[in-house]
Amino acid sequence: MLNIGLLGCGRIGQVHARSIGQIEGARVAAVADAFEASAKALAEKTGAAVMAVDDLIASADVDAVVIGTPTDTHYDLIHAAAAEGNAIFCEKPVDMSADRIRDCVKAVEAAGVPFMTAFNRRFDPNFANVQSRITAGEIGEVEIVTIQSRDPSPPPISYIKSSGGLFRDMMIHDLDMARFLLGEEPVTVYAVGASLVDPEIGRAGDVDTAAVTLTTKTGRICQITNSRRATYGYDQRIEVHGAKGMLRAENMLENTVEIATSTGFSKAPAQHFFLERYEAAYRAEMAHFVDGVVNQKRISPGITDGLRAQVLADAATQSYKERTPISVA
Amino acid sequence: MLNIGLLGCGRIGQVHARSIGQIEGARVAAVADAFEASAKALAEKTGAAVMAVDDLIASADVDAVVIGTPTDTHYDLIHAAAAEGNAIFCEKPVDMSADRIRDCVKAVEAAGVPFMTAFNRRFDPNFANVQSRITAGEIGEVEIVTIQSRDPSPPPISYIKSSGGLFRDMMIHDLDMARFLLGEEPVTVYAVGASLVDPEIGRAGDVDTAAVTLTTKTGRICQITNSRRATYGYDQRIEVHGAKGMLRAENMLENTVEIATSTGFSKAPAQHFFLERYEAAYRAEMAHFVDGVVNQKRISPGITDGLRAQVLADAATQSYKERTPISVA
Amino acid sequence: MLNIGLLGCGRIGQVHARSIGQIEGARVAAVADAFEASAKALAEKTGAAVMAVDDLIASADVDAVVIGTPTDTHYDLIHAAAAEGNAIFCEKPVDMSADRIRDCVKAVEAAGVPFMTAFNRRFDPNFANVQSRITAGEIGEVEIVTIQSRDPSPPPISYIKSSGGLFRDMMIHDLDMARFLLGEEPVTVYAVGASLVDPEIGRAGDVDTAAVTLTTKTGRICQITNSRRATYGYDQRIEVHGAKGMLRAENMLENTVEIATSTGFSKAPAQHFFLERYEAAYRAEMAHFVDGVVNQKRISPGITDGLRAQVLADAATQSYKERTPISVA
Amino acid sequence: MLNIGLLGCGRIGQVHARSIGQIEGARVAAVADAFEASAKALAEKTGAAVMAVDDLIASADVDAVVIGTPTDTHYDLIHAAAAEGNAIFCEKPVDMSADRIRDCVKAVEAAGVPFMTAFNRRFDPNFANVQSRITAGEIGEVEIVTIQSRDPSPPPISYIKSSGGLFRDMMIHDLDMARFLLGEEPVTVYAVGASLVDPEIGRAGDVDTAAVTLTTKTGRICQITNSRRATYGYDQRIEVHGAKGMLRAENMLENTVEIATSTGFSKAPAQHFFLERYEAAYRAEMAHFVDGVVNQKRISPGITDGLRAQVLADAATQSYKERTPISVA
């Protein structure tokens, strides 16, 4: 039985608790949160002990920690947990600064603890299916990757102001997905963007509509578009064109019903809420982590994947500002 | 060059003239119509000669006739054309009476002339593709055939009164399609129906909504539904379930465009007009006829197919009236 | 908190236990099974008490029972639970004999206890969406219902021999769905069938391929086809044609991925396993039962729905054997 | 009756002749070609007179010319036809040099003759439907345009060597489509590319896989990808994301048939041949030209659209070579 300590009992912590509840061989052993009420509520549901953060990390009853606290706390928690020899599951981004992530890489590698960066989309059954079939050679060598990623509606302006910007907060998922699908590291990043959805976002110094082009050493190309608005649901599509064919994952709609009337044939919108859309992905990523720790298998994505995505997001931000492609070789 | 004489220059005659214009090795040599203006108009477009019906059939310049006149004239025209040794392409139904069609079969067989019954839907690229893949064994032995066939809107009541009823005028196409796809002759027919679209149709003694179940000797099943109304276009779908899989042909929409908004994902209605929906089928059936006559190949569907469909339509009508399955073995 | 006693801890009992675990305001309080090991295993997972059947029904700690035992035990359990004033959730079929179900109806009505017949498909999000939109008038008056229902593969012959036959064991779901969608009671039933999948099934006196036509008093039509085999997954589709349009629910595929190669565009098979396909339906039906009992709302489908479906299945069986339509008015 | 003179009787000239044959109020009056046999063959089919190029342009029997000759002859033919007052329909590209197109603009404007640049894709029923619905406001202000355009297989290397490169020969269609859909002029162009399909193409100095990002003054974004290879047919898709929703045009498949087997659900490949894929577009563009000339309506796309697309293709070529975005404001 893998005893997991949850650091952070907010929305994402609760998601992970629910996933752990469905996995054989793992349980939520302890929980900690700055708000004691949150910790207590989750403890009641799971039967876990409520602990202070330091105690949880140091507890002999905890084999692994799930870090679901605010981003600026990740750095210290990773260092502490690594020092205690805990396996670590950490929400993305690992940190807002690539240099600080590099420090974390050193700490984790020195401690030799398993580490997983929670890029949950890699575990979406649709996207995972695409990637495994690329690996199996079903479409030959990858040539062009296209990623469309659009949120149903923008986050509050307060969030925008502290998020590090669209490229770091939203597109980072797509930059990781690009790495996952391209099969090669991107070497150039070119970004454009504008504030077309909400002028407030522009005034806050950010964009809400953006596009990035990545190229790899052998010439593979990835195009990504992001928007903070999609009236038709949470728009999450990928398409990979290879030498022998194309693979694409379409949106998940609310149901399979189609109505036909004089105006034509209509289906439901795409699922709106990210927790619903990626429910299966959250479950699968936690199962992967537990399996990796318990059975000493390779865990992926690891901490260097978290670093590499941050480097790409930084480069996209710079490219957008300087209006020129940035080399990240 | 196959010289074709068109008997009937109305809507369907014009369709056939246009098809012939696109086929290498055939031309409209002569046209005839009760309304001279119709004949003249078509002659101008095609360069054909305007003739009286009898003269056209007897003309040495005519190798084959296309019969597109009212149904009650088919009997005499078939006999006359067969006597003159013309190849015959005849619109469906061959006649409203199965017994009179049997007379035509004798006349055609005695004369030894090529004969094609114009069940155009067999030549629709989608339906033809389904049938050829059944024959190629892609889904194994056929088990269940489902045919959905719905007109955009009912014909005038005057037409209803003289059409012989829905089973003979509309479902006859689907009964022929069932034979085309089942690979065995139906041996029982069970029909139900009602007037749900327009009470006038009910008062005229007909139904506007109907369903038929056919079974074959080895137990294969076909279900057909018909409606005189479909708000979303001309609804023409078939589905065949076999031992190894299923083949289905979906509707042809007006275009491939999809719009996504807060209400969901919407596509265009199905094509409404039968001449547009079956444009390719009309062209292909005429090409098949010309090829068969010119190259002395087997022509199908022939006159016995016209007879068999009429027998099934008669049985469906009887089944509906007597509320019991009818044997047609 | 609604305290639920589970009668039967086999596969379906475990499904219901999992559903209850996700519903606020309900818990598995007690479990009983002829195999004590099954009861103990489920008790461990849920924290429930293991009891003997009679004790469970009589227990003051149990407000409602979920009957998931073999069909031939339902009759006695329903009578016992009703006598004790328990709310009852009963797996389908209520009983193999319509007359014995009529006895149960009397017992339940005399006791005045809430009763739900577990026709789970009514709670499938796709089918429920179709039905609610019919009720909302989106396609006008219903005219034609088409139900395609095909299992991935046949059950063991031993099951076939004791199941009461395809119409009672498999099509009963579709007959209930027909009633759910037609909005009127069927008054005639016509059934055909054959053994095309496995001759062993024919030798056991049953069919594996079947079709039924239902009509209602006002002339609405329903066509159902069943097969014990579908190579492409669990084929579960409905389509409803009304005066103003059509609603249809398509299959649920394993994922949303499409591959395009020189042979065309391909998607995954339909989900194969009924517990996966109807996972959401199982959860929703139990939530409906709990909500109905706790908040004293109308529960549907009730015991008379269980009776009516059985009457239709009996009529279909008779129609198939006698080769004639059966009146069930 | 508009009398049209065809300059060039090759493949594209024959396409235009067939289109004209289906348009009321227009006819092919005269044809000219460097190969007299080609001219004669087309004259026989259409009833047109065979003429020398200069005579055709100067003929009083010719109201309008269709220029379907090699690109390097367009310049002189446009000047000659404009001088004679002929309406001009000219294949794309107008010329390989933007400066020489500017000369043509002057000549055409000085002569005041109607001029149409044959960007046929604007007249594809799917793409035209998307554009008209954007104009009608169905998706609000345009924000992101995505164009996927992939040929089934590369042209001969000999063609590659003289084509001006992928951006000028292939992507020019997509650059025009981008202008058609964006509703604003692009002001920056960024291009990447590689030779992934055939190393011979790389050795010939061209790319076979490419992507372009365009931005407009207000921040709208367009992403285009091109490949010289698509195993699944002629891949021609557009997608437009706006403030209120998304419009997309999918590929046109060979038929509507779907097969379901144990490997899943499969449809036919996309239509392969550009003349089949764009058959309706060729007919519609010619109808637009004839209608514009006969009824003195505005003709679009005009000669400046031809110029603007060439400027964008030149900029893309330069961007690819210099690895930096190019301003085309």
Tab-separated table of N, CA, C and O in Angstrom, chain B residues 92-103 105 117 119 164 167-169 171-176 178-179 185-191 212-214 224 302-320 324-329:
chain	number	residue	atom	x	y	z
B	92	LYS	N	-39.441	3.629	-63.962
B	92	LYS	CA	-40.234	2.807	-63.051
B	92	LYS	C	-41.486	3.569	-62.655
B	92	LYS	O	-41.430	4.801	-62.656
B	93	PRO	N	-42.628	2.955	-62.326
B	93	PRO	CA	-42.831	1.520	-62.438
B	93	PRO	C	-43.077	1.150	-63.900
B	93	PRO	O	-43.565	1.976	-64.673
B	94	VAL	N	-42.743	-0.078	-64.249
B	94	VAL	CA	-42.979	-0.520	-65.615
B	94	VAL	C	-44.472	-0.397	-65.923
B	94	VAL	O	-44.864	0.106	-66.990
B	95	ASP	N	-45.284	-0.815	-64.951
B	95	ASP	CA	-46.737	-0.643	-65.068
B	95	ASP	C	-47.315	-0.750	-63.669
B	95	ASP	O	-46.665	-1.243	-62.759
B	96	MET	N	-48.547	-0.287	-63.481
B	96	MET	CA	-49.176	-0.377	-62.175
B	96	MET	C	-49.696	-1.785	-61.886
B	96	MET	O	-50.033	-2.091	-60.734
B	97	SER	N	-49.790	-2.619	-62.916
B	97	SER	CA	-50.330	-3.967	-62.728
B	97	SER	C	-49.245	-5.009	-62.967
B	97	SER	O	-48.598	-5.022	-64.024
B	98	ALA	N	-49.067	-5.873	-61.978
B	98	ALA	CA	-48.054	-6.915	-62.123
B	98	ALA	C	-48.370	-7.815	-63.315
B	98	ALA	O	-47.460	-8.249	-64.033
B	99	ASP	N	-49.659	-8.068	-63.545
B	99	ASP	CA	-50.021	-8.928	-64.673
B	99	ASP	C	-49.649	-8.292	-66.014
B	99	ASP	O	-49.153	-8.967	-66.916
B	100	ARG	N	-49.878	-7.021	-66.108
B	100	ARG	CA	-49.494	-6.338	-67.354
B	100	ARG	C	-47.967	-6.301	-67.500
B	100	ARG	O	-47.457	-6.367	-68.620
B	101	ILE	N	-47.244	-6.199	-66.381
B	101	ILE	CA	-45.776	-6.267	-66.497
B	101	ILE	C	-45.373	-7.651	-67.004
B	101	ILE	O	-44.456	-7.778	-67.833
B	102	ARG	N	-46.103	-8.688	-66.536
B	102	ARG	CA	-45.795	-10.040	-67.030
B	102	ARG	C	-45.966	-10.119	-68.555
B	102	ARG	O	-45.172	-10.761	-69.239
B	103	ASP	N	-46.978	-9.437	-69.068
B	103	ASP	CA	-47.146	-9.365	-70.535
B	103	ASP	C	-45.921	-8.708	-71.183
B	103	ASP	O	-45.434	-9.156	-72.217
B	105	VAL	N	-42.909	-8.575	-69.992
B	105	VAL	CA	-41.769	-9.488	-69.904
B	105	VAL	C	-41.785	-10.420	-71.108
B	105	VAL	O	-40.761	-10.619	-71.787
B	117	THR	N	-34.846	-1.534	-66.364
B	117	THR	CA	-35.812	-0.836	-65.511
B	117	THR	C	-35.036	0.199	-64.697
B	117	THR	O	-34.045	-0.139	-64.049
B	119	PHE	N	-34.329	1.697	-61.989
B	119	PHE	CA	-34.185	1.871	-60.538
B	119	PHE	C	-32.854	2.574	-60.292
B	119	PHE	O	-31.839	1.957	-59.980
B	164	GLY	N	-51.350	4.895	-56.853
B	164	GLY	CA	-51.362	3.493	-56.459
B	164	GLY	C	-51.034	3.314	-54.984
B	164	GLY	O	-51.020	2.195	-54.474
B	167	PHE	N	-46.975	2.463	-50.937
B	167	PHE	CA	-46.144	1.264	-51.100
B	167	PHE	C	-45.735	1.056	-52.557
B	167	PHE	O	-44.642	0.585	-52.843
B	168	ARG	N	-46.630	1.442	-53.489
B	168	ARG	CA	-46.339	1.230	-54.909
B	168	ARG	C	-45.565	2.392	-55.535
B	168	ARG	O	-44.821	2.212	-56.486
B	169	ASP	N	-45.793	3.574	-54.976
B	169	ASP	CA	-45.228	4.747	-55.652
B	169	ASP	C	-43.896	5.171	-55.019
B	169	ASP	O	-42.975	5.596	-55.704
B	171	MET	N	-42.373	3.425	-51.772
B	171	MET	CA	-41.582	2.361	-51.178
B	171	MET	C	-41.044	1.375	-52.217
B	171	MET	O	-40.091	0.631	-51.930
B	172	ILE	N	-41.591	1.396	-53.412
B	172	ILE	CA	-41.109	0.467	-54.435
B	172	ILE	C	-39.598	0.610	-54.640
B	172	ILE	O	-38.886	-0.366	-54.859
B	173	HIS	N	-39.095	1.839	-54.529
B	173	HIS	CA	-37.644	2.060	-54.622
B	173	HIS	C	-36.897	1.299	-53.522
B	173	HIS	O	-35.835	0.734	-53.746
B	174	ASP	N	-37.467	1.328	-52.324
B	174	ASP	CA	-36.800	0.702	-51.187
B	174	ASP	C	-36.941	-0.809	-51.248
B	174	ASP	O	-36.055	-1.540	-50.809
B	175	LEU	N	-38.043	-1.266	-51.795
B	175	LEU	CA	-38.231	-2.712	-51.960
B	175	LEU	C	-37.219	-3.238	-52.976
B	175	LEU	O	-36.636	-4.309	-52.796
B	176	ASP	N	-36.982	-2.457	-54.029
B	176	ASP	CA	-35.941	-2.870	-54.975
B	176	ASP	C	-34.570	-2.824	-54.310
B	176	ASP	O	-33.739	-3.717	-54.510
B	178	ALA	N	-33.926	-3.269	-51.193
B	178	ALA	CA	-33.854	-4.422	-50.290
B	178	ALA	C	-33.410	-5.660	-51.058
B	178	ALA	O	-32.523	-6.402	-50.611
B	179	ARG	N	-34.010	-5.890	-52.218
B	179	ARG	CA	-33.617	-7.038	-53.041
B	179	ARG	C	-32.146	-6.926	-53.453
B	179	ARG	O	-31.404	-7.903	-53.462
B	185	GLU	N	-34.176	-13.502	-52.264
B	185	GLU	CA	-35.527	-12.972	-52.478
B	185	GLU	C	-36.309	-12.950	-51.166
B	185	GLU	O	-36.290	-13.914	-50.408
B	186	PRO	N	-37.003	-11.859	-50.884
B	186	PRO	CA	-37.928	-11.846	-49.750
B	186	PRO	C	-39.037	-12.876	-49.976
B	186	PRO	O	-39.493	-13.067	-51.100
B	187	VAL	N	-39.441	-13.538	-48.874
B	187	VAL	CA	-40.532	-14.505	-48.974
B	187	VAL	C	-41.753	-14.104	-48.149
B	187	VAL	O	-42.844	-14.607	-48.378
B	188	THR	N	-41.565	-13.207	-47.166
B	188	THR	CA	-42.741	-12.666	-46.472
B	188	THR	C	-42.625	-11.150	-46.397
B	188	THR	O	-41.524	-10.593	-46.333
B	189	VAL	N	-43.795	-10.523	-46.393
B	189	VAL	CA	-43.894	-9.059	-46.336
B	189	VAL	C	-44.920	-8.701	-45.267
B	189	VAL	O	-46.050	-9.207	-45.314
B	190	TYR	N	-44.507	-7.852	-44.330
B	190	TYR	CA	-45.467	-7.352	-43.338
B	190	TYR	C	-45.388	-5.834	-43.347
B	190	TYR	O	-44.292	-5.268	-43.249
B	191	ALA	N	-46.542	-5.184	-43.471
B	191	ALA	CA	-46.563	-3.721	-43.591
B	191	ALA	C	-47.508	-3.099	-42.584
B	191	ALA	O	-48.580	-3.643	-42.308
B	212	VAL	N	-42.153	-1.529	-43.271
B	212	VAL	CA	-42.290	-2.882	-43.804
B	212	VAL	C	-41.179	-3.756	-43.230
B	212	VAL	O	-40.064	-3.283	-43.010
B	213	THR	N	-41.511	-5.003	-42.970
B	213	THR	CA	-40.518	-6.006	-42.603
B	213	THR	C	-40.541	-7.114	-43.645
B	213	THR	O	-41.607	-7.661	-43.939
B	214	LEU	N	-39.381	-7.409	-44.189
B	214	LEU	CA	-39.246	-8.509	-45.143
B	214	LEU	C	-38.392	-9.603	-44.508
B	214	LEU	O	-37.469	-9.308	-43.752
B	224	ILE	N	-37.813	-1.484	-43.378
B	224	ILE	CA	-37.887	-0.246	-44.168
B	224	ILE	C	-38.848	0.711	-43.468
B	224	ILE	O	-39.903	0.290	-43.020
B	302	GLY	N	-33.156	-5.543	-64.764
B	302	GLY	CA	-33.902	-5.809	-65.985
B	302	GLY	C	-35.394	-5.751	-65.758
B	302	GLY	O	-35.859	-5.249	-64.731
B	303	ILE	N	-36.158	-6.294	-66.681
B	303	ILE	CA	-37.616	-6.165	-66.582
B	303	ILE	C	-38.182	-7.053	-65.467
B	303	ILE	O	-39.162	-6.687	-64.826
B	304	THR	N	-37.521	-8.188	-65.192
B	304	THR	CA	-38.053	-9.020	-64.103
B	304	THR	C	-37.820	-8.372	-62.740
B	304	THR	O	-38.562	-8.610	-61.795
B	305	ASP	N	-36.782	-7.539	-62.655
B	305	ASP	CA	-36.603	-6.775	-61.418
B	305	ASP	C	-37.751	-5.781	-61.246
B	305	ASP	O	-38.220	-5.546	-60.128
B	306	GLY	N	-38.172	-5.194	-62.340
B	306	GLY	CA	-39.326	-4.296	-62.290
B	306	GLY	C	-40.570	-5.045	-61.844
B	306	GLY	O	-41.375	-4.522	-61.055
B	307	LEU	N	-40.724	-6.262	-62.348
B	307	LEU	CA	-41.878	-7.084	-61.961
B	307	LEU	C	-41.826	-7.454	-60.479
B	307	LEU	O	-42.799	-7.309	-59.745
B	308	ARG	N	-40.667	-7.923	-60.045
B	308	ARG	CA	-40.541	-8.405	-58.671
B	308	ARG	C	-40.811	-7.274	-57.653
B	308	ARG	O	-41.464	-7.488	-56.630
B	309	ALA	N	-40.309	-6.078	-57.957
B	309	ALA	CA	-40.552	-4.950	-57.044
B	309	ALA	C	-42.046	-4.641	-56.969
B	309	ALA	O	-42.577	-4.329	-55.893
B	310	GLN	N	-42.711	-4.749	-58.105
B	310	GLN	CA	-44.153	-4.472	-58.119
B	310	GLN	C	-44.907	-5.519	-57.302
B	310	GLN	O	-45.835	-5.190	-56.564
B	311	VAL	N	-44.493	-6.771	-57.405
B	311	VAL	CA	-45.126	-7.840	-56.627
B	311	VAL	C	-44.973	-7.567	-55.123
B	311	VAL	O	-45.922	-7.722	-54.344
B	312	LEU	N	-43.780	-7.110	-54.722
B	312	LEU	CA	-43.554	-6.790	-53.311
B	312	LEU	C	-44.398	-5.603	-52.867
B	312	LEU	O	-44.952	-5.594	-51.758
B	313	ALA	N	-44.519	-4.608	-53.737
B	313	ALA	CA	-45.327	-3.431	-53.402
B	313	ALA	C	-46.799	-3.812	-53.281
B	313	ALA	O	-47.519	-3.326	-52.392
B	314	ASP	N	-47.253	-4.690	-54.162
B	314	ASP	CA	-48.635	-5.176	-54.063
B	314	ASP	C	-48.832	-5.926	-52.748
B	314	ASP	O	-49.848	-5.753	-52.065
B	315	ALA	N	-47.876	-6.775	-52.396
B	315	ALA	CA	-47.982	-7.554	-51.157
B	315	ALA	C	-47.984	-6.635	-49.941
B	315	ALA	O	-48.726	-6.868	-48.973
B	316	ALA	N	-47.160	-5.603	-49.963
B	316	ALA	CA	-47.124	-4.659	-48.842
B	316	ALA	C	-48.470	-3.961	-48.699
B	316	ALA	O	-48.995	-3.793	-47.589
B	317	THR	N	-49.043	-3.576	-49.830
B	317	THR	CA	-50.346	-2.919	-49.805
B	317	THR	C	-51.406	-3.849	-49.200
B	317	THR	O	-52.196	-3.442	-48.343
B	318	GLN	N	-51.360	-5.107	-49.642
B	318	GLN	CA	-52.306	-6.095	-49.121
B	318	GLN	C	-52.083	-6.345	-47.624
B	318	GLN	O	-53.035	-6.407	-46.842
B	319	SER	N	-50.827	-6.463	-47.230
B	319	SER	CA	-50.507	-6.710	-45.823
B	319	SER	C	-51.024	-5.574	-44.949
B	319	SER	O	-51.605	-5.796	-43.887
B	320	TYR	N	-50.794	-4.351	-45.401
B	320	TYR	CA	-51.271	-3.189	-44.654
B	320	TYR	C	-52.796	-3.251	-44.483
B	320	TYR	O	-53.320	-3.007	-43.389
B	324	THR	N	-51.882	-8.483	-41.769
B	324	THR	CA	-51.275	-9.800	-41.596
B	324	THR	C	-50.095	-9.925	-42.567
B	324	THR	O	-50.077	-9.269	-43.598
B	325	PRO	N	-49.094	-10.731	-42.220
B	325	PRO	CA	-47.984	-10.920	-43.163
B	325	PRO	C	-48.453	-11.662	-44.418
B	325	PRO	O	-49.336	-12.515	-44.330
B	326	ILE	N	-47.859	-11.333	-45.552
B	326	ILE	CA	-48.221	-11.925	-46.838
B	326	ILE	C	-47.020	-12.719	-47.350
B	326	ILE	O	-45.888	-12.231	-47.331
B	327	SER	N	-47.302	-13.918	-47.828
B	327	SER	CA	-46.233	-14.732	-48.397
B	327	SER	C	-46.045	-14.378	-49.873
B	327	SER	O	-47.012	-14.256	-50.616
B	328	VAL	N	-44.813	-14.176	-50.280
B	328	VAL	CA	-44.541	-13.885	-51.701
B	328	VAL	C	-43.532	-14.885	-52.256
B	328	VAL	O	-42.833	-14.596	-53.238
B	329	ALA	N	-43.456	-16.027	-51.625
B	329	ALA	CA	-42.454	-17.026	-52.031
B	329	ALA	C	-42.742	-17.503	-53.456
B	329	ALA	O	-43.898	-17.614	-53.840
